[in-house]
PDB file of C-alpha atoms in Angstrom:
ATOM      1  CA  UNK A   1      65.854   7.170  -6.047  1.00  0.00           C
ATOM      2  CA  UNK A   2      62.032   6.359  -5.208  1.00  0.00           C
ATOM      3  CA  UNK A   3      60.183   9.750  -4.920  1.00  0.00           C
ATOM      4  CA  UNK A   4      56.686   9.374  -2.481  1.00  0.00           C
ATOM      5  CA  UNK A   5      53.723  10.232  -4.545  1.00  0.00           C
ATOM      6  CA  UNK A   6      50.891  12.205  -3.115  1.00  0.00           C
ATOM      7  CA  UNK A   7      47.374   9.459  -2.952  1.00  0.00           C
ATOM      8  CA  UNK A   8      44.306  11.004  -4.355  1.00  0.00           C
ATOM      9  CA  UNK A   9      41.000   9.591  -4.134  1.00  0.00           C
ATOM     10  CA  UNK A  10      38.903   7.940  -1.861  1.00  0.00           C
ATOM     11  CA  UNK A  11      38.990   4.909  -0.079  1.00  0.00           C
ATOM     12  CA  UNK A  12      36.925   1.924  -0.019  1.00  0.00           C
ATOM     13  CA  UNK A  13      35.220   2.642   2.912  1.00  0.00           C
ATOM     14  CA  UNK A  14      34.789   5.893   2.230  1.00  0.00           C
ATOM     15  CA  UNK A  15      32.635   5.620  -0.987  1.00  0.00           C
ATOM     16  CA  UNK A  16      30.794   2.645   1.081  1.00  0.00           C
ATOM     17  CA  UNK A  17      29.712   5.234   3.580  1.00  0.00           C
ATOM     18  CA  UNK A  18      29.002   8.222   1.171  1.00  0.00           C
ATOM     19  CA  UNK A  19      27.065   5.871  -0.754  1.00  0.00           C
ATOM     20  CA  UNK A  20      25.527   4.705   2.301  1.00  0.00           C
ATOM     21  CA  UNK A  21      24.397   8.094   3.525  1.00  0.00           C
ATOM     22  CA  UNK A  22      23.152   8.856   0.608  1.00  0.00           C
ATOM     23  CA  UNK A  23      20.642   5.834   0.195  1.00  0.00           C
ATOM     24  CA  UNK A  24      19.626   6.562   3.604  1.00  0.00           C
ATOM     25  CA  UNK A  25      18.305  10.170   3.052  1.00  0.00           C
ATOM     26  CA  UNK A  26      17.087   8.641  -0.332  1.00  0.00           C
ATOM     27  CA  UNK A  27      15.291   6.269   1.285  1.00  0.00           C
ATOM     28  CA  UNK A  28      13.647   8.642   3.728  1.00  0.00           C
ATOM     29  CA  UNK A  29      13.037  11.284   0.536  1.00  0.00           C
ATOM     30  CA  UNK A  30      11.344   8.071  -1.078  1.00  0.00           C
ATOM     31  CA  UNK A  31       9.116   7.689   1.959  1.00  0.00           C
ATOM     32  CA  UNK A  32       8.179  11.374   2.946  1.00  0.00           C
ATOM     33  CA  UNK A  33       7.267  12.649  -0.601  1.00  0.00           C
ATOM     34  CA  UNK A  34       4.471  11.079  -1.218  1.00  0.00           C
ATOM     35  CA  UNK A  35       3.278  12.026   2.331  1.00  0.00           C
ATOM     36  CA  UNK A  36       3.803  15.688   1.650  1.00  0.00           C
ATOM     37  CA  UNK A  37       2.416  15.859  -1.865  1.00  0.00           C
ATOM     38  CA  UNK A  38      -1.029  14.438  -0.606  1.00  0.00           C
ATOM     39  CA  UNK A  39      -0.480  17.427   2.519  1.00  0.00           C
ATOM     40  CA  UNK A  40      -0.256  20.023  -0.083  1.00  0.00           C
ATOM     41  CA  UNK A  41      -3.139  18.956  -1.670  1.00  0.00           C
ATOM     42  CA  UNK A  42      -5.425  18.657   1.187  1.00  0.00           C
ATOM     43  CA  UNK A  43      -4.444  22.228   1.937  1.00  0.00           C
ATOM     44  CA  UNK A  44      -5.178  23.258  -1.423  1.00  0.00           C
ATOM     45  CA  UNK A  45      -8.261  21.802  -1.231  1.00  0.00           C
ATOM     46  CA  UNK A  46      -9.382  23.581   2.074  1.00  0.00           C
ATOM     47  CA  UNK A  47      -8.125  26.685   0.601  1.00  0.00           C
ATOM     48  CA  UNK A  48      -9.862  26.712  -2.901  1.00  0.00           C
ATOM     49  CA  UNK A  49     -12.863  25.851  -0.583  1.00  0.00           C
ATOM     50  CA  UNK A  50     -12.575  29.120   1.341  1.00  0.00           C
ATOM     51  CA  UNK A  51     -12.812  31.060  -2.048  1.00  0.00           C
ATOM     52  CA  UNK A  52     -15.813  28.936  -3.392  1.00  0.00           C
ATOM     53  CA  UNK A  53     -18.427  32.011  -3.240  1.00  0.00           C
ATOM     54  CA  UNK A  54     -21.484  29.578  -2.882  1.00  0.00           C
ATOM     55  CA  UNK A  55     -20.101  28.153   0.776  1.00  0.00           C
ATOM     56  CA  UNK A  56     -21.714  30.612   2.384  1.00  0.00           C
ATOM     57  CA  UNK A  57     -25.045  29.414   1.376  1.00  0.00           C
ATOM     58  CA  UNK A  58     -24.097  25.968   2.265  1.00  0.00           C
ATOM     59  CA  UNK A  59     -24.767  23.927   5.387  1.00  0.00           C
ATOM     60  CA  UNK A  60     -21.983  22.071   7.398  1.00  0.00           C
ATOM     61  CA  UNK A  61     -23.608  18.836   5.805  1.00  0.00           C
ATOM     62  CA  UNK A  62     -23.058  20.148   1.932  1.00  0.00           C
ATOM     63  CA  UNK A  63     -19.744  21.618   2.785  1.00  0.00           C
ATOM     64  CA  UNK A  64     -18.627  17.553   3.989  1.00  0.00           C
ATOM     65  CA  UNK A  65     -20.015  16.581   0.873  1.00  0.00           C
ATOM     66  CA  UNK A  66     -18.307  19.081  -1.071  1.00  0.00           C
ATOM     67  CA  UNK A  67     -14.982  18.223   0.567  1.00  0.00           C
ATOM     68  CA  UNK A  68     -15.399  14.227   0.196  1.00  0.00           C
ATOM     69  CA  UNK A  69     -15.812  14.875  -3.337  1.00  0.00           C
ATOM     70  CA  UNK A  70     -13.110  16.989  -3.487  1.00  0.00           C
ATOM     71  CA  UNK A  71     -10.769  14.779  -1.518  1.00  0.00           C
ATOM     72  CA  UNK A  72     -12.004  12.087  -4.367  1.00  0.00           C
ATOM     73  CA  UNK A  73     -10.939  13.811  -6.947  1.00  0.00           C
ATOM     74  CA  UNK A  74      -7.444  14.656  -5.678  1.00  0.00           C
ATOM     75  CA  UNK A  75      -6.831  11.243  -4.495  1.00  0.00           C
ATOM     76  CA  UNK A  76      -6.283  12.467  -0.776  1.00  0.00           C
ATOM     77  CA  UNK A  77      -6.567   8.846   1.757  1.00  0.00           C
ATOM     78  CA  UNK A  78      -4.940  10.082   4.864  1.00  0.00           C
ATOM     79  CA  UNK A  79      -7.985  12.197   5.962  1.00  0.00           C
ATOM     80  CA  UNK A  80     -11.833  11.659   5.241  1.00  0.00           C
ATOM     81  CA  UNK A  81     -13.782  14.826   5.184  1.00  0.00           C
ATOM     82  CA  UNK A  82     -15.464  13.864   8.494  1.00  0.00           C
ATOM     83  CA  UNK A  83     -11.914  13.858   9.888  1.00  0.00           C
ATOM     84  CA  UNK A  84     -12.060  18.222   9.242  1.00  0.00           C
ATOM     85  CA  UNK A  85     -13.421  20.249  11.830  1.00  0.00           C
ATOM     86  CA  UNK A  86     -15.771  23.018  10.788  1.00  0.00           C
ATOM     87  CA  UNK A  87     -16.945  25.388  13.598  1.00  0.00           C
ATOM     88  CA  UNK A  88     -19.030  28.718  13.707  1.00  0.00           C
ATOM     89  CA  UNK A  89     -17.582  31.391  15.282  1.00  0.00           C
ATOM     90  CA  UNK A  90     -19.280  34.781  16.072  1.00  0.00           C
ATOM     91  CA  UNK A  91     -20.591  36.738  13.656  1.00  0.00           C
ATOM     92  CA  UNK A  92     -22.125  33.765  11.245  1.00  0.00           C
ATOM     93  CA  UNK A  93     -18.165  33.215  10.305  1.00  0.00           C
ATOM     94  CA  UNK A  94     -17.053  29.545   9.854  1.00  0.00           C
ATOM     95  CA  UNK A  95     -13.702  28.120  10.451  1.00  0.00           C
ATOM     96  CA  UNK A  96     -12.405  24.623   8.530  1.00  0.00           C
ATOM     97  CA  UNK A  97      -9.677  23.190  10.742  1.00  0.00           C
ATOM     98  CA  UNK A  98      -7.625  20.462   8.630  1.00  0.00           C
ATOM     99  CA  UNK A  99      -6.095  18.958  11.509  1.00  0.00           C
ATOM    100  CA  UNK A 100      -4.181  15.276  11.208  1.00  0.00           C
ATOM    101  CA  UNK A 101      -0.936  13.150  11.539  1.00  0.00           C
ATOM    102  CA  UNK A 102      -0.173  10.572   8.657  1.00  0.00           C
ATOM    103  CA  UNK A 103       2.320   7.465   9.977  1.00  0.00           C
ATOM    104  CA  UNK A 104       4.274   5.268   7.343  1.00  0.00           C
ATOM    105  CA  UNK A 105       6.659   2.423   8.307  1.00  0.00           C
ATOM    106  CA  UNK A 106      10.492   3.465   7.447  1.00  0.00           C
ATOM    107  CA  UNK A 107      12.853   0.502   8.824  1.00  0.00           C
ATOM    108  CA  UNK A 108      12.263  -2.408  10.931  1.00  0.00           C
ATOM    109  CA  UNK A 109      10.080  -1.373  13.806  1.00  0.00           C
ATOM    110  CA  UNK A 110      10.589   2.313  13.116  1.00  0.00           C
ATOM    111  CA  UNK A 111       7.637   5.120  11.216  1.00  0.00           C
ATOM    112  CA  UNK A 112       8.196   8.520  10.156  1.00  0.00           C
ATOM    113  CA  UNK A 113       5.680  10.216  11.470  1.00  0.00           C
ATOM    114  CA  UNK A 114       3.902  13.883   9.324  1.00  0.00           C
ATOM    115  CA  UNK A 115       1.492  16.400  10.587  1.00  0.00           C
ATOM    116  CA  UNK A 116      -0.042  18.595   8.623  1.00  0.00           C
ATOM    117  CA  UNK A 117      -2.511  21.430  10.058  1.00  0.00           C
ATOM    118  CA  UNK A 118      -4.705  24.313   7.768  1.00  0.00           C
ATOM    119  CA  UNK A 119      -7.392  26.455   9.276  1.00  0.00           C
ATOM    120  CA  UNK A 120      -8.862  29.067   6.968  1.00  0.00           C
ATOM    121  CA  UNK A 121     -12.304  30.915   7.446  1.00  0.00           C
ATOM    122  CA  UNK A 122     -15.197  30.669   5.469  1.00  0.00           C
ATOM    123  CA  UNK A 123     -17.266  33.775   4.226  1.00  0.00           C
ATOM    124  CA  UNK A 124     -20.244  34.016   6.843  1.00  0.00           C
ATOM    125  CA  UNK A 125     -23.272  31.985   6.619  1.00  0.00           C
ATOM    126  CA  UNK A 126     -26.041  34.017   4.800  1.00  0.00           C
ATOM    127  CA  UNK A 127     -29.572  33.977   6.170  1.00  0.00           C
ATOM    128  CA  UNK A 128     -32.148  32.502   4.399  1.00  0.00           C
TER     129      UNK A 128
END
């Protein structure tokens, strides 16, 4: 008497897919982190500006400095300082918009495309 056992397991194709999938999302985590990392930073880097208490003695000129050195330091590429828009708004207050999209190639003919945006405001301008 030959008694039918029960299959367990995958398949072939199966694993070739899973393992397929997941080299795909790997791929694109590969790609994207180091994207993001450098985001975080430039946002941390507008931020900790915001709290510096000597910006408000500074003019838009020092304040680009300050942020191409800071941007230096951290190793941020995607944007330049001169890429961040600082305006005055009314009341002496001033505004840093971090504003910009960062492209890498992914496969073939096809990028993955980030944007990253920050705005924080600056303690007013003190007159001199």
């Amino acid at each position: 008497m030959i008694t039918k056992t029960k299959q367990q397991g995958i398949t072939m194709l199966g694993l070739l897919m899973t393992l397929g999938l997941i080299g795909f999302f790997s791929l694109i985590a590969i790609k994207l982190f180091p994207l993001y990392f450098e985001g975080l930073t430039a946002k941390s880097v507008i931020r900790e500006l915001s709290e510096d208490p000597s910006v408000a003695t500074r003019s838009i000129r020092e304040i680009r400095k300050s942020l191409s050195a800071r941007f230096d330091i951290s190793q941020i590429n995607s944007v330049k300082a001169g890429e961040v828009k600082i305006k005055t708004l009314q009341g002496g207050k001033r505004q840093v918009l971090l504003d910009y999209e960062v492209r890498t190639p992914f496969l073939g003919n096809v990028d993955l495309i980030v944007k990253f945006v920050e705005e924080v405001e600056l303690p007013p301008q003190s007159s001199q």
